[in-house]
PDB file of C-alpha atoms in Angstrom:
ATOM      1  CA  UNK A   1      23.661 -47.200  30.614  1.00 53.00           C
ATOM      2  CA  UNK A   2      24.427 -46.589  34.223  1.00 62.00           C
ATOM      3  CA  UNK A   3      25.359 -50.331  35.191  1.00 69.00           C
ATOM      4  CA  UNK A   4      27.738 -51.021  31.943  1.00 82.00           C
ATOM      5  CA  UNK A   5      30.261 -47.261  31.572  1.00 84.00           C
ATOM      6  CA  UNK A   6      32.642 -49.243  29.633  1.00 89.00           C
ATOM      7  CA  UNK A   7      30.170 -50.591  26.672  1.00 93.00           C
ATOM      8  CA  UNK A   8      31.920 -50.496  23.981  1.00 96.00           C
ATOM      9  CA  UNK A   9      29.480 -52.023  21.618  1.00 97.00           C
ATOM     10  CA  UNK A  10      25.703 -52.771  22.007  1.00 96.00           C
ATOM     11  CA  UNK A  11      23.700 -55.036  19.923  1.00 96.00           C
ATOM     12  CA  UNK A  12      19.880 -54.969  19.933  1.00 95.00           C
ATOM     13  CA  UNK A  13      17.717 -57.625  18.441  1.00 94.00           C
ATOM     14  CA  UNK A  14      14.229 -57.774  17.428  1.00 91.00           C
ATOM     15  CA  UNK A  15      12.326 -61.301  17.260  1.00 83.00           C
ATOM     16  CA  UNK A  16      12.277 -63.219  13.657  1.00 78.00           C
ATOM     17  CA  UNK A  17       9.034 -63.956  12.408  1.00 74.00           C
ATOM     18  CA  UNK A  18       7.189 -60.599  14.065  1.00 77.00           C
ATOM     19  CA  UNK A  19       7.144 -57.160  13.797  1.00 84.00           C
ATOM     20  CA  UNK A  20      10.347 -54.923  14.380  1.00 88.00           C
ATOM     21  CA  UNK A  21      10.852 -54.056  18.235  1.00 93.00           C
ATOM     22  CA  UNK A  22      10.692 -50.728  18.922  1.00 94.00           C
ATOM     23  CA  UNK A  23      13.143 -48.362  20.171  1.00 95.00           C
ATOM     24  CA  UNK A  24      11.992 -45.455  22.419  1.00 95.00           C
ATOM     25  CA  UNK A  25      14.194 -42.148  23.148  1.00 94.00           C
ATOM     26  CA  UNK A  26      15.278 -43.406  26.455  1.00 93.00           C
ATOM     27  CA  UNK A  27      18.160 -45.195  25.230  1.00 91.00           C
ATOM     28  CA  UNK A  28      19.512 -42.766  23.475  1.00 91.00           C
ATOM     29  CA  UNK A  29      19.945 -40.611  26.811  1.00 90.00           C
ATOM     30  CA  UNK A  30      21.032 -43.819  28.112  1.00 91.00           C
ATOM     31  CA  UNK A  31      23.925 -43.910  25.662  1.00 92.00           C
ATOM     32  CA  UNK A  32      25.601 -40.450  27.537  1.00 92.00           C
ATOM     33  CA  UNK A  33      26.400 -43.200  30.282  1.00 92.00           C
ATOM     34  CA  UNK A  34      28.383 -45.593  27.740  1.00 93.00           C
ATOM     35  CA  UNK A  35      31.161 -42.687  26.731  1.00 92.00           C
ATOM     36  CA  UNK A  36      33.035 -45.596  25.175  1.00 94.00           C
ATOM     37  CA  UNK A  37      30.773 -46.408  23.189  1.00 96.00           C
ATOM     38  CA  UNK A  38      31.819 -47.346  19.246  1.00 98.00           C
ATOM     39  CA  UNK A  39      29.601 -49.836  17.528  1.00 98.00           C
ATOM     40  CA  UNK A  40      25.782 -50.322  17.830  1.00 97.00           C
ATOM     41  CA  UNK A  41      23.923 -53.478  15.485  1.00 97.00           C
ATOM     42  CA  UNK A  42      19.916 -52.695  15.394  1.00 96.00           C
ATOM     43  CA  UNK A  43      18.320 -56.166  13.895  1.00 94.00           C
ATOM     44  CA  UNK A  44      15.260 -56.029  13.123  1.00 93.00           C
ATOM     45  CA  UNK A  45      14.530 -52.656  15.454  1.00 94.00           C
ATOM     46  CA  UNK A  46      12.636 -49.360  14.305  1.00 94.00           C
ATOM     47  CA  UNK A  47      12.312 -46.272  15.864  1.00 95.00           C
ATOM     48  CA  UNK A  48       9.446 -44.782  17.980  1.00 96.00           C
ATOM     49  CA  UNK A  49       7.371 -41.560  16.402  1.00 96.00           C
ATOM     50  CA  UNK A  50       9.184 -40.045  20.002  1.00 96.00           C
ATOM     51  CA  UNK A  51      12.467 -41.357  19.052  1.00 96.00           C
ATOM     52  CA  UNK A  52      12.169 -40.138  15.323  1.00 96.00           C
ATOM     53  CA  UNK A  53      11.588 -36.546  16.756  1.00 95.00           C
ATOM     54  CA  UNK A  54      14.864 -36.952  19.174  1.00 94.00           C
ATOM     55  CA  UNK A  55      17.091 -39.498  17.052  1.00 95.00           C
ATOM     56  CA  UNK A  56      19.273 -35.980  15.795  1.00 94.00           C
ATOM     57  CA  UNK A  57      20.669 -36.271  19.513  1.00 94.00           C
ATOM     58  CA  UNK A  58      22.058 -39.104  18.556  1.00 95.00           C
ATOM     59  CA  UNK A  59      25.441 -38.288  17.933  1.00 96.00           C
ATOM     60  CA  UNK A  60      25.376 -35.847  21.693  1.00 95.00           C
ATOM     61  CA  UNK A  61      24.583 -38.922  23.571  1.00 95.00           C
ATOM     62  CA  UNK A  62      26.692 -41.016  22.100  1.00 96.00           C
ATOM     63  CA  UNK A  63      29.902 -38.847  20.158  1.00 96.00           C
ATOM     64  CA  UNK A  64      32.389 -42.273  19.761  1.00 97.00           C
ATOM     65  CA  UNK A  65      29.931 -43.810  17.607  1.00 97.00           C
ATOM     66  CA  UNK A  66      31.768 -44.937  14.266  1.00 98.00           C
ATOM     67  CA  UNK A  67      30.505 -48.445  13.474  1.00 98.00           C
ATOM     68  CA  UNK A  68      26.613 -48.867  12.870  1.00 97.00           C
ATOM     69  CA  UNK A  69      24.850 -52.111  11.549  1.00 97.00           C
ATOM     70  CA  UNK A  70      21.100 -52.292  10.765  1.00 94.00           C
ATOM     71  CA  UNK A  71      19.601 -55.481   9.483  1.00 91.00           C
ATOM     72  CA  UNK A  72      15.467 -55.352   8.177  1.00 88.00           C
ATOM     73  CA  UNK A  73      15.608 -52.060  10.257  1.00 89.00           C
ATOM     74  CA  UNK A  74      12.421 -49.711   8.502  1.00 88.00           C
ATOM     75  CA  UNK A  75      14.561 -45.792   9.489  1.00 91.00           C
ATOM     76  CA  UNK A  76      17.648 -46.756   7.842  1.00 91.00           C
ATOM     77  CA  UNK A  77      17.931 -43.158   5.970  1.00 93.00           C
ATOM     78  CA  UNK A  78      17.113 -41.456   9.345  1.00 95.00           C
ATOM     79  CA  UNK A  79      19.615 -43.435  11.738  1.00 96.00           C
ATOM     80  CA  UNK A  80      22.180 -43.409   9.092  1.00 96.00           C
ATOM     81  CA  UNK A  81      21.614 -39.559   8.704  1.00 96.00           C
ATOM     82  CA  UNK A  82      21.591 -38.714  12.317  1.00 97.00           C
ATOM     83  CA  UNK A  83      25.147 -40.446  12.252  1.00 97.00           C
ATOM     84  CA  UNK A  84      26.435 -39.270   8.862  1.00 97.00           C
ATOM     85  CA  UNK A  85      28.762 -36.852  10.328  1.00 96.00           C
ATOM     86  CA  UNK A  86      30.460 -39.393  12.422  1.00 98.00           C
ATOM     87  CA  UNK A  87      30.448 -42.987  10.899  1.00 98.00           C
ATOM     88  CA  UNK A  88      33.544 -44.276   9.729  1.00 98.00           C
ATOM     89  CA  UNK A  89      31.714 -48.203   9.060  1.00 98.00           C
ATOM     90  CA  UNK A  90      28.139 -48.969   7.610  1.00 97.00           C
ATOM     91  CA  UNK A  91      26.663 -52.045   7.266  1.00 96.00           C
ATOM     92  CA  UNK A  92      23.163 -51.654   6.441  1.00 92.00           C
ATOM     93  CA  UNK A  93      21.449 -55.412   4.619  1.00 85.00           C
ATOM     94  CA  UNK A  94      17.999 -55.629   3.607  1.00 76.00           C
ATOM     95  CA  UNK A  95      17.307 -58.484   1.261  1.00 61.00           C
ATOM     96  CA  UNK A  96      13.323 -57.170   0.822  1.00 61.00           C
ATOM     97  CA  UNK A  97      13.799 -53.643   0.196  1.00 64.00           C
ATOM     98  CA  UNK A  98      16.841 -51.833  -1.478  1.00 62.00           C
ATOM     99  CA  UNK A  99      17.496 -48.905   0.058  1.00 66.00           C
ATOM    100  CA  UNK A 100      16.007 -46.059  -2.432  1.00 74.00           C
ATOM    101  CA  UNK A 101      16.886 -42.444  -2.787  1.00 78.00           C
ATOM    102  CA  UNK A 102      16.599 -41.364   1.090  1.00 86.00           C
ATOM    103  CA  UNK A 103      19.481 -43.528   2.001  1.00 89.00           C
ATOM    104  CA  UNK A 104      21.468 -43.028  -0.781  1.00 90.00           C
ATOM    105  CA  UNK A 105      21.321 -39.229  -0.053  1.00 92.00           C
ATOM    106  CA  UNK A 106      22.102 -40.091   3.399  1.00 95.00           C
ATOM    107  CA  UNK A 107      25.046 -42.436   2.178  1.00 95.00           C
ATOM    108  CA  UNK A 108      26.529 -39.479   0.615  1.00 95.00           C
ATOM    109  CA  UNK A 109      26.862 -37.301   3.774  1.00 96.00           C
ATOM    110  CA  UNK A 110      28.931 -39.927   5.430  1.00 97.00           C
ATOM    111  CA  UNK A 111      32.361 -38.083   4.595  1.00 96.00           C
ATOM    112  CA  UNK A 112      34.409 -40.467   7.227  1.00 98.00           C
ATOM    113  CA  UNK A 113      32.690 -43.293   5.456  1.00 98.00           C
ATOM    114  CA  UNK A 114      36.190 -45.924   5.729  1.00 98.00           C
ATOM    115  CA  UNK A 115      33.737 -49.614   4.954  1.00 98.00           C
ATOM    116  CA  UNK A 116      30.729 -50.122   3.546  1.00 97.00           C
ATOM    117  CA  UNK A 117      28.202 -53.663   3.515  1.00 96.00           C
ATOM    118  CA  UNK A 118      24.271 -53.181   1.655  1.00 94.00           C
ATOM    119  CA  UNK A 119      22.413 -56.018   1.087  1.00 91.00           C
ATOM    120  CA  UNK A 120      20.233 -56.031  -2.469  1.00 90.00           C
ATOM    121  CA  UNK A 121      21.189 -52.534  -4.563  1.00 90.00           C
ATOM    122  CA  UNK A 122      18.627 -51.306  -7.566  1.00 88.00           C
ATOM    123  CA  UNK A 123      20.063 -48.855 -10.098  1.00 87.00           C
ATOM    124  CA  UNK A 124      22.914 -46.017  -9.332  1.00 87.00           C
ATOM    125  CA  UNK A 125      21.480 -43.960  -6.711  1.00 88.00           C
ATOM    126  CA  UNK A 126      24.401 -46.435  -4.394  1.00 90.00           C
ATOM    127  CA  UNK A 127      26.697 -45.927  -6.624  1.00 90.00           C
ATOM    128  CA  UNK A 128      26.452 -42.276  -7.445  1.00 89.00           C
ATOM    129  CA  UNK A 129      26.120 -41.839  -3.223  1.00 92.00           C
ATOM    130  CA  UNK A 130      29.246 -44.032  -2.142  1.00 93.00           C
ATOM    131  CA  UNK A 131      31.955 -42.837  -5.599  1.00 92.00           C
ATOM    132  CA  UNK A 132      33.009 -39.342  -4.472  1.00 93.00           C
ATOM    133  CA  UNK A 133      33.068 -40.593  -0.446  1.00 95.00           C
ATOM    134  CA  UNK A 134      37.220 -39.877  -0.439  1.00 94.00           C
ATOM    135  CA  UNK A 135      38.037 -42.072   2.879  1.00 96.00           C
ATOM    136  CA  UNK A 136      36.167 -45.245   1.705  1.00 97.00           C
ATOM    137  CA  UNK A 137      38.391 -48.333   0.793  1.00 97.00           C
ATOM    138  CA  UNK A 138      35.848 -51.027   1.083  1.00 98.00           C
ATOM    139  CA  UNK A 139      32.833 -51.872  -0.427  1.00 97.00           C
ATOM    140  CA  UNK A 140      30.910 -55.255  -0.535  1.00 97.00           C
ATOM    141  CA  UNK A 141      26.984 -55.398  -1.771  1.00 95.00           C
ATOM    142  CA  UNK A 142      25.321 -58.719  -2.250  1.00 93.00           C
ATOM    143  CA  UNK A 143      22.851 -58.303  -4.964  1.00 92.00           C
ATOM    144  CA  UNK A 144      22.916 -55.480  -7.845  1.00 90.00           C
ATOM    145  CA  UNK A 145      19.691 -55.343  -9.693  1.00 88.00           C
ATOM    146  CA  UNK A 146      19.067 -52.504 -12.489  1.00 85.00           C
ATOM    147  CA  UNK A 147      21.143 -51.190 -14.687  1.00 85.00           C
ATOM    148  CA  UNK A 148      24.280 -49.382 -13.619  1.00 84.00           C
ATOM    149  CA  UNK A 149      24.987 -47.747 -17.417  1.00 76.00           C
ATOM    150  CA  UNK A 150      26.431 -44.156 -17.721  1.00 64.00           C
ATOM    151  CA  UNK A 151      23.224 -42.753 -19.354  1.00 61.00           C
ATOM    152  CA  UNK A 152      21.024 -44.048 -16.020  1.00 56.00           C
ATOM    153  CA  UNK A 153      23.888 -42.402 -13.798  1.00 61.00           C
ATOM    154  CA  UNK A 154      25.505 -39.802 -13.294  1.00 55.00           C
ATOM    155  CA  UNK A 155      28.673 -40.798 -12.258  1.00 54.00           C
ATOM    156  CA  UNK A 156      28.784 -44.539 -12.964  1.00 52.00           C
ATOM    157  CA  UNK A 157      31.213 -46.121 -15.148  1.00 51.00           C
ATOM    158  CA  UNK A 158      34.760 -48.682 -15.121  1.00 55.00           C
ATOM    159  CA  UNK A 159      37.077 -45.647 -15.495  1.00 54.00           C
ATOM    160  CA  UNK A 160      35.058 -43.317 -12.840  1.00 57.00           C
ATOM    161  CA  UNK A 161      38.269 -42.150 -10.041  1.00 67.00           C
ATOM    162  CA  UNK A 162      37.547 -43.278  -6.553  1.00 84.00           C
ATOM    163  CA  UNK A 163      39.460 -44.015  -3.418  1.00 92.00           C
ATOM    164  CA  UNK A 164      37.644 -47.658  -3.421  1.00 95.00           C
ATOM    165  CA  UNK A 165      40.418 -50.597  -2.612  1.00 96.00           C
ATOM    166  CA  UNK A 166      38.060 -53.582  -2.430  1.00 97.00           C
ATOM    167  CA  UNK A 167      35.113 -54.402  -3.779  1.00 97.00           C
ATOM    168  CA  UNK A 168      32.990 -57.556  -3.112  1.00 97.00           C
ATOM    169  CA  UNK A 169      30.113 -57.868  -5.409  1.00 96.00           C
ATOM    170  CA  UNK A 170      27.457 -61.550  -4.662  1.00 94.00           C
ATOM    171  CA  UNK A 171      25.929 -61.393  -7.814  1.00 93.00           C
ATOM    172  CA  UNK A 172      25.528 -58.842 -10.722  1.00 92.00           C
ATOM    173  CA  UNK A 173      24.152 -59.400 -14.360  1.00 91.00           C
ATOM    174  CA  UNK A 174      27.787 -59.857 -16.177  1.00 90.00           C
ATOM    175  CA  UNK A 175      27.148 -56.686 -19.087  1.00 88.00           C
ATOM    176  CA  UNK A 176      26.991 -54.315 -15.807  1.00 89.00           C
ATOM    177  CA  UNK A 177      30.623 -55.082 -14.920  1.00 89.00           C
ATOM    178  CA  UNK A 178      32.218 -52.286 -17.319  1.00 87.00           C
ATOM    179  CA  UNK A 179      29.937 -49.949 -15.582  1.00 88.00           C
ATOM    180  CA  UNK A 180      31.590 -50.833 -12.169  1.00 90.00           C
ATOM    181  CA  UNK A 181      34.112 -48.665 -10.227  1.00 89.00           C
ATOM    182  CA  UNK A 182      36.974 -51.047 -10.980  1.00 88.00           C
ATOM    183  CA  UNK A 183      40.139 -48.603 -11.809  1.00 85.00           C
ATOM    184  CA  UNK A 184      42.483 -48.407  -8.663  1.00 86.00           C
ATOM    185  CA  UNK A 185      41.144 -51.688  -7.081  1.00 93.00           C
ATOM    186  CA  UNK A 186      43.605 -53.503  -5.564  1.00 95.00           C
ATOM    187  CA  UNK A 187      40.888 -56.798  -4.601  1.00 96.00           C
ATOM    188  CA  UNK A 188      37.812 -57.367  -6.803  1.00 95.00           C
ATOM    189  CA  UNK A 189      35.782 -60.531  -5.721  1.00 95.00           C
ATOM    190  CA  UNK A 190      32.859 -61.501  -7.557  1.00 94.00           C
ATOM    191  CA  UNK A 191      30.104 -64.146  -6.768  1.00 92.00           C
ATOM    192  CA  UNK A 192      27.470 -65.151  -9.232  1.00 89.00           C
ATOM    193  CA  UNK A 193      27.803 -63.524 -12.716  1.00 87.00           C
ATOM    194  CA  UNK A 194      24.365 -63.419 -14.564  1.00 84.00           C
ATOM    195  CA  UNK A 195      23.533 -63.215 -18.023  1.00 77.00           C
ATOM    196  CA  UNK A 196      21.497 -60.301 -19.190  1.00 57.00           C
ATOM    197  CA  UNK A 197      18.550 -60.523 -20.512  1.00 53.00           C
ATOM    198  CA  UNK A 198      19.564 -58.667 -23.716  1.00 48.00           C
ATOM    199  CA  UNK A 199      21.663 -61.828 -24.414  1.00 44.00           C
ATOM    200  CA  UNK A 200      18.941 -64.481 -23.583  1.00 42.00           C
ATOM    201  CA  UNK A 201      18.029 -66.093 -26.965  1.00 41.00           C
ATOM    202  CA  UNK A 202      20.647 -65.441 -28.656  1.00 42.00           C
ATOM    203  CA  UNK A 203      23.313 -68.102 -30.331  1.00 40.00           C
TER     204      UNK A 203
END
């Protein structure tokens, strides 16, 4: 904190191959010394019980705070909602476990939301979270798994309005692309298109 005043970005990285490292509610006090202070990358990190209870002082101790990356990080709903009111870039990728209802929810309070980046997606709860967001332009997500149909969500569906400009999509089962976002995109780039398995088996 004290020794670097004009951090402007702080990265902090667990060990591979071990448990998450642990962050206590020290550095978040520590933060109020980096005023500069814009993007913060947590690999492989969770929080403390004594940081959960202090992690809504988040956005005091650190108020220029926009860009926030989390990579196998266990309190992505509660970092991400801590933040929500202030994060204008997400990147949040967790091959293992898509993020489920918390984070979507928190997802959805992120109204300065300009870029998003998730790693595997299940069902709509991402979807139905990141469509009415009106600032965000760009949206990439590596895996979707489940289906994204208008009956499973609520707001899913090719023709649904959104401000979305770009959309980067690694690999989605190929009858789920009508049910994407695509109206008003102005770059659509698609990885690996699978076949569903309603279409396995036949001629």
């Amino acid at each position: 904190g004290p020794a670097c005043p004009g951090l402007r970005s702080l990265v902090l990285e667990g060990e591979y191959n071990s448990e998450p490292s642990t962050i206590e509610p020290a550095l978040f006090t520590g933060l109020s010394a980096c005023p500069r202070l814009s993007e913060l990358d947590l690999y492989r990190m969770q929080l403390s019980p004594a940081a959960l209870q202090h992690v809504h002082l988040l956005p005091v101790h650190a108020p220029r705070l926009t860009s926030l990356r989390m990579l196998q990080c266990p309190h992505v709903s509660t970092l991400i909602s801590a933040l929500a009111g202030q994060l204008t870039s997400l990147h949040c990728v967790d091959f293992d476990r898509p993020p489920g209802w918390e984070a979507a929810m928190a997802m959805a309070a992120c109204t300065h939301l300009q870029e998003v980046e998730l790693g595997v997606v299940e069902g709509c709860a991402w979807l139905d979270a990141l469509l009415p967001l009106p600032a965000l332009k760009r949206v990439a997500v590596f895996e979707c798994k489940g289906s994204l149909a208008p009956d499973s969500c609520a707001s899913a569906g090719g023709g649904a309005p959104c401000s979305w400009e770009r959309l980067a999509v690694g690999t989605v089962p190929v009858h789920q692309l009508p049910w994407l976002p695509l109206r008003g995109l102005q770059r659509l780039r698609l990885g690996l298109l699978e076949l569903g398995a309603e279409l396995e088996g036949q001629d």
